[in-house]
Amino acid sequence: MGISPRIMKYKLEIPATQKHWVNRALLHVPPEGTPPKGITLITAPAGSGKSTVMTQLVHQYNQQTAWYALDENDNDLRRFWRHIVYMLQPCLAADACGRLLALLAEYADRSFEPFLDQFLNELFDTSGPVSVALDDYHVITRQEIHASLNYWLNHLPSKVHVMIASRSEPPLANLQAWNVKGKLQRIGSLQLAFTVDQAEELCQSILGQSLSSDWLSSLVARTEGWAAGLQLALITLKQRPSKQWSYWLHDQDMGNYIKEYLLKVVWSGLDEPTRRFLLETSVLTRFDARLCEEVTGLPECDDKLALLQDNGLFLISIGQGFYRYHQLAGDFYEALLRQQSPERWSELKRNACLAYAREGWYEKAVDYAFTAKAYDLASGLLDEHLHGLVMKGEFSLLETWFNRFPEAFPIPARLRLVSAFVSTVQGKHEEAGRVMEHLEEELQTSPSQSEQLDRMSGLFFVKVNHAFHSGQFQEWFRFSEAIHERLPHDPVFFDFNYNYNQPFVRYTSFGLHGALTDTTAEMGWKITSLLSRNGWEDSLMCQYVLQSLAEGYYEWNELDRCRELLDRITAGKRYLEVPGLLVPVRLTMARLCLLEGDRTGARAVIDQTLRRLDQPSQSPWRRSLLIFLADIDLAEGAVDHAEARLHSVNSSSNHRVHLGAVQETLTLARLLIARGETEEGHTLLMRLSLLVEESGMVNLAVSVMILQAFADIKQGRCKEASRRIKKAVQRVMPFHYVRTFIDEGEWMRSILEEMLAVSAFDQPEMKAYAAALLTTMTEEIADQKSDHPSDTNGFGLTVQETEVVRLLHLGYTNREISERMRLTLGTVKVYLNRIYSKLGVRTRTQAVLVTTPAAAGYLSISE
């Protein structure tokens, strides 16, 4: 199950050149061959030609360009940035879009900076230069979008140039600072105002002839060079005999009411069929002849569109045969229609809603339904598309739509359940609680048993999420005791995908900030028991809870419980379809192999999983698996192999550190320490520690502390290392962490032993906890030595030779081994001769049979 958000592609199309287009070369276009830089802010009132000028600039720059035409529905943080990712996709690396969308899909209200930082990293790696155009930014009202855009713009690489067109100055915090630094270029009403020369060119385009210099000067002066005013005046002249032109140009009152006055004048000069066409199609924001006819029922729509285009009557081509009206004209005509015939206006809006829904433009269809007060249509469309909207995480947009229903309208229970879920993930727990309370009361009084079950099913899901997010577990336990009937399946609730980007479920917001407690473990078992009892063991909800528990029990070192949970997940095939489950499950399997000393088995599990993930959209998951393999390389001392793996996923310590790639950053730091660049590793870890402390992710914060302690030891700063270990133990004691310490191996055992010897733990509880860790480590190391005398099965194989044998087991040819290990074919043959000699065999097949590693048991796991 990949990420497949519905993108309104027409919003990302660069506007086509218009028939009546005057060259605005007066604007600050860089010299030929010089790419524009920084930010260009175009602010002016409606009708000033902002979009036209930005379109001209885009064509003049002659470089890669991305365009985003904004509307009110884009006031959703994830929707806004999802469209920006898609508009820049052609400029990014082949698999960058998948990486970014995976980060963007995180549904909870945690820091948005991981996505922004990764986006910046991807942009730094583009060949450039690139121009980004954001049109009609004034429609954006949400502060979180302004803040995210400000952050992004503040850190953009110089190769990216951004243009923003808005009716008002956008509330971006750094505008003044960018202006002082010379990073910001402003274009306002004065620069956009037409000169006499440009007005003459517009005259030639619209009238087919020029006007006298006096008339032109008067026209420019009376309209103040306002683009829309000039165009309106010239269209008015075109509809009048030339002998009346002097009167219109000198004596008519254009003043402050020029827009309304001239539009009415233009209107009065049209014939009745054209008027009716303009009125009835003004309800549409995007149309072609077919849609016009479908919505209005008017004949000969092709001819009408051609007439409007030939006469410059505010029809704008937006590509692929579609049009829209200039906003001033469209608003005027629609207001006129609504005033003259409100019933027809409402009917056309309903027709437009149904037509747009058939086109697949359901978001605009929902808007039309609400505008026409057709709440039944809005409710039906929302219900039909709930699953996709929830999966995309566009909760601000959903919340806006829910709020548009009047109090008197009976919103269906399913929609109210989703509204409670939206409130929950946005941190509005009291609001969500009130909705759930009302629904629970209605459930008790509902006469329909099927309706009761449907509501019970949705409430079960919403209350689970509410408990995990709010920490109010007792309310959920109370509710769960009342569930005795079968829970009907609903994909919106039971098949919600919680994980699009994290290698372990415990790293997600659903994973309780990485900390399993006795209470949440009890709740997890209760949830899975209820779901299994009702036949939904394979639902994503159940599977994710099982995996979250498995990871928690691994951390607690209750390995039999961990294996039991993995067996339950892998008994079915559902997890194989969902990378957000598949990767955490396989990584947990690989960890179990590693703690048994079976690195070959761990590699086999990861390699097999990599072969399953071969789609471009799955690149973030492949990245997580390759990072895990790099960790194994480092544990084996194969620093060059680890470095090559990190290089293959374009991982660099020069990139911005963010929470979306914590494991990758930790592995990079280990690599730096292994290469002797310990100070650089420390710097990287310090940057990461500031982020994880703010996030409240206990497991990540402790992992950083432990690796910082390892770097300290490498630098001989044992006192500082002990301080960090002490702090880490203190942080995890309430959560019973074990494996985070044990998996570090011998160096951790040594420092714990030394700290206990000098009584570094001043509290009895901490001392007992550290002693228990040391005892477990000592016993585990002893067990591994007795069960696994060496990683090479006693044949004396080197690390490189062991890797060759592993690849032989996987069926690799000599050429594939050379490519995989970055060796020449000759070197591979030398390795093979040495291996055959040490094993006492002559062929590849004999070498495989003699070694037969424990990995063989994993080569068919759940396939």
Coordinates of N, CA, C and O in Angstrom, one line a residue, residues 359-419:
E359 N -15.8 14.2 -12.9 CA -14.5 14.4 -13.4 C -13.4 13.9 -12.5 O -12.2 13.8 -12.9
G360 N -13.7 13.6 -11.2 CA -12.7 13.3 -10.2 C -12.2 14.4 -9.4 O -11.3 14.3 -8.6
W361 N -12.8 15.6 -9.6 CA -12.4 16.8 -8.9 C -13.3 17.0 -7.7 O -14.0 17.9 -7.5
Y362 N -13.2 16.0 -6.8 CA -14.2 15.9 -5.7 C -14.0 17.0 -4.7 O -15.0 17.4 -4.1
E363 N -12.8 17.5 -4.5 CA -12.6 18.6 -3.5 C -13.4 19.9 -3.9 O -14.1 20.5 -3.1
K364 N -13.3 20.2 -5.2 CA -14.0 21.4 -5.7 C -15.5 21.1 -5.7 O -16.3 21.9 -5.5
A365 N -15.9 19.8 -6.0 CA -17.3 19.4 -6.0 C -17.9 19.6 -4.6 O -19.0 20.1 -4.4
V366 N -17.1 19.2 -3.5 CA -17.5 19.4 -2.2 C -17.8 20.9 -1.9 O -18.8 21.3 -1.3
D367 N -16.9 21.8 -2.4 CA -17.0 23.2 -2.2 C -18.3 23.7 -2.8 O -19.0 24.5 -2.3
Y368 N -18.6 23.3 -4.1 CA -19.8 23.7 -4.7 C -21.0 23.3 -3.9 O -22.0 24.0 -3.8
A369 N -21.0 22.0 -3.4 CA -22.1 21.6 -2.6 C -22.4 22.5 -1.4 O -23.5 22.8 -1.1
F370 N -21.3 22.8 -0.7 CA -21.5 23.7 0.5 C -22.0 25.1 0.1 O -22.8 25.7 0.7
T371 N -21.4 25.6 -1.0 CA -21.8 26.9 -1.5 C -23.3 27.0 -1.8 O -23.9 28.0 -1.5
A372 N -23.8 25.9 -2.4 CA -25.2 25.9 -2.8 C -26.1 25.4 -1.7 O -27.3 25.3 -1.8
K373 N -25.5 25.2 -0.5 CA -26.2 24.7 0.7 C -26.8 23.3 0.4 O -27.8 23.0 1.0
A374 N -26.2 22.6 -0.5 CA -26.6 21.2 -0.8 C -25.9 20.3 0.2 O -25.0 19.5 -0.2
Y375 N -26.3 20.3 1.4 CA -25.5 19.6 2.5 C -25.6 18.1 2.3 O -24.8 17.4 2.7
D376 N -26.7 17.7 1.7 CA -26.9 16.2 1.4 C -25.8 15.8 0.4 O -25.2 14.7 0.6
L377 N -25.5 16.6 -0.6 CA -24.5 16.3 -1.6 C -23.1 16.3 -0.9 O -22.3 15.4 -1.1
A378 N -22.9 17.3 -0.1 CA -21.6 17.5 0.6 C -21.3 16.3 1.5 O -20.2 15.7 1.5
S379 N -22.4 15.9 2.2 CA -22.2 14.8 3.2 C -21.9 13.5 2.4 O -21.0 12.7 2.8
G380 N -22.6 13.3 1.3 CA -22.4 12.1 0.5 C -21.0 12.0 -0.1 O -20.4 10.9 -0.1
L381 N -20.5 13.1 -0.6 CA -19.2 13.2 -1.2 C -18.1 12.9 -0.2 O -17.1 12.2 -0.4
L382 N -18.3 13.6 1.0 CA -17.3 13.4 2.1 C -17.3 11.9 2.5 O -16.2 11.3 2.7
D383 N -18.4 11.3 2.7 CA -18.5 9.9 3.1 C -17.8 9.0 2.1 O -17.1 8.1 2.4
E384 N -18.0 9.3 0.8 CA -17.5 8.5 -0.3 C -15.9 8.6 -0.3 O -15.3 7.6 -0.6
H385 N -15.4 9.7 0.0 CA -14.0 9.9 -0.1 C -13.2 10.0 1.3 O -12.1 10.4 1.3
L386 N -13.9 9.6 2.3 CA -13.3 9.7 3.7 C -12.0 9.0 3.8 O -11.0 9.5 4.3
H387 N -12.0 7.8 3.2 CA -10.8 6.9 3.4 C -9.6 7.6 2.8 O -8.5 7.7 3.4
G388 N -9.7 8.1 1.6 CA -8.6 8.8 0.9 C -8.2 10.1 1.6 O -7.0 10.3 1.8
L389 N -9.1 10.8 2.1 CA -8.8 12.1 2.8 C -8.1 11.8 4.1 O -7.1 12.5 4.5
V390 N -8.6 10.8 4.9 CA -7.9 10.5 6.1 C -6.5 9.9 5.9 O -5.6 10.3 6.6
M391 N -6.4 9.1 4.9 CA -5.1 8.5 4.6 C -4.1 9.6 4.2 O -2.9 9.5 4.5
K392 N -4.5 10.6 3.5 CA -3.6 11.7 3.1 C -3.3 12.6 4.3 O -2.3 13.4 4.2
G393 N -4.1 12.6 5.3 CA -3.8 13.4 6.5 C -4.1 14.8 6.3 O -3.6 15.7 7.0
E394 N -5.1 15.2 5.4 CA -5.4 16.6 5.2 C -6.5 16.9 6.2 O -7.7 17.2 5.9
F395 N -6.1 17.0 7.5 CA -7.1 17.2 8.6 C -7.6 18.6 8.7 O -8.7 18.8 9.1
S396 N -6.8 19.6 8.3 CA -7.3 21.0 8.4 C -8.4 21.2 7.4 O -9.4 21.8 7.6
L397 N -8.2 20.6 6.2 CA -9.3 20.7 5.2 C -10.5 20.0 5.6 O -11.7 20.5 5.5
L398 N -10.4 18.8 6.2 CA -11.5 18.0 6.7 C -12.2 18.8 7.8 O -13.5 18.9 7.8
E399 N -11.5 19.4 8.7 CA -12.0 20.2 9.8 C -12.8 21.4 9.2 O -13.9 21.7 9.7
T400 N -12.3 22.1 8.2 CA -13.0 23.2 7.6 C -14.3 22.7 7.0 O -15.3 23.4 7.2
W401 N -14.3 21.6 6.3 CA -15.6 21.1 5.8 C -16.6 20.7 6.8 O -17.7 21.0 6.7
F402 N -16.1 20.0 7.9 CA -17.0 19.7 9.0 C -17.7 20.9 9.6 O -18.9 20.9 9.9
N403 N -16.9 22.0 9.7 CA -17.4 23.2 10.3 C -18.4 23.9 9.4 O -19.1 24.8 9.9
R404 N -18.5 23.6 8.1 CA -19.4 24.2 7.2 C -20.8 23.7 7.3 O -21.7 24.3 6.7
F405 N -21.0 22.5 7.9 CA -22.3 22.0 8.1 C -23.0 22.9 9.2 O -22.5 23.2 10.2
P406 N -24.3 23.3 8.9 CA -25.0 24.0 9.9 C -25.4 23.1 11.1 O -25.5 21.9 10.9
E407 N -25.6 23.7 12.2 CA -26.0 22.9 13.4 C -27.2 22.1 13.2 O -27.4 21.0 13.8
A408 N -28.2 22.6 12.4 CA -29.4 21.9 12.2 C -29.3 20.7 11.3 O -30.2 19.8 11.3
F409 N -28.2 20.6 10.5 CA -28.1 19.5 9.6 C -27.7 18.2 10.3 O -26.7 18.2 11.1
P410 N -28.4 17.1 10.1 CA -28.0 15.9 10.8 C -26.8 15.2 10.2 O -26.9 14.4 9.3
I411 N -25.6 15.5 10.7 CA -24.4 14.9 10.1 C -24.4 13.4 10.4 O -24.6 13.0 11.6
P412 N -24.2 12.6 9.5 CA -24.1 11.1 9.7 C -23.1 10.8 10.8 O -22.0 11.4 10.9
A413 N -23.3 9.7 11.5 CA -22.5 9.3 12.6 C -21.0 9.0 12.1 O -20.1 9.3 12.8
R414 N -20.9 8.4 10.9 CA -19.6 8.1 10.4 C -18.7 9.4 10.2 O -17.5 9.4 10.5
L415 N -19.4 10.4 9.7 CA -18.6 11.7 9.6 C -18.2 12.3 10.9 O -17.2 12.8 11.1
R416 N -19.2 12.2 11.9 CA -18.8 12.7 13.2 C -17.7 11.9 13.9 O -16.9 12.5 14.6
L417 N -17.7 10.6 13.6 CA -16.6 9.8 14.2 C -15.2 10.3 13.6 O -14.2 10.4 14.3
V418 N -15.2 10.5 12.3 CA -14.0 11.0 11.6 C -13.6 12.4 12.2 O -12.5 12.7 12.4
S419 N -14.7 13.2 12.4 CA -14.4 14.6 13.0 C -13.7 14.4 14.4 O -12.8 15.2 14.7

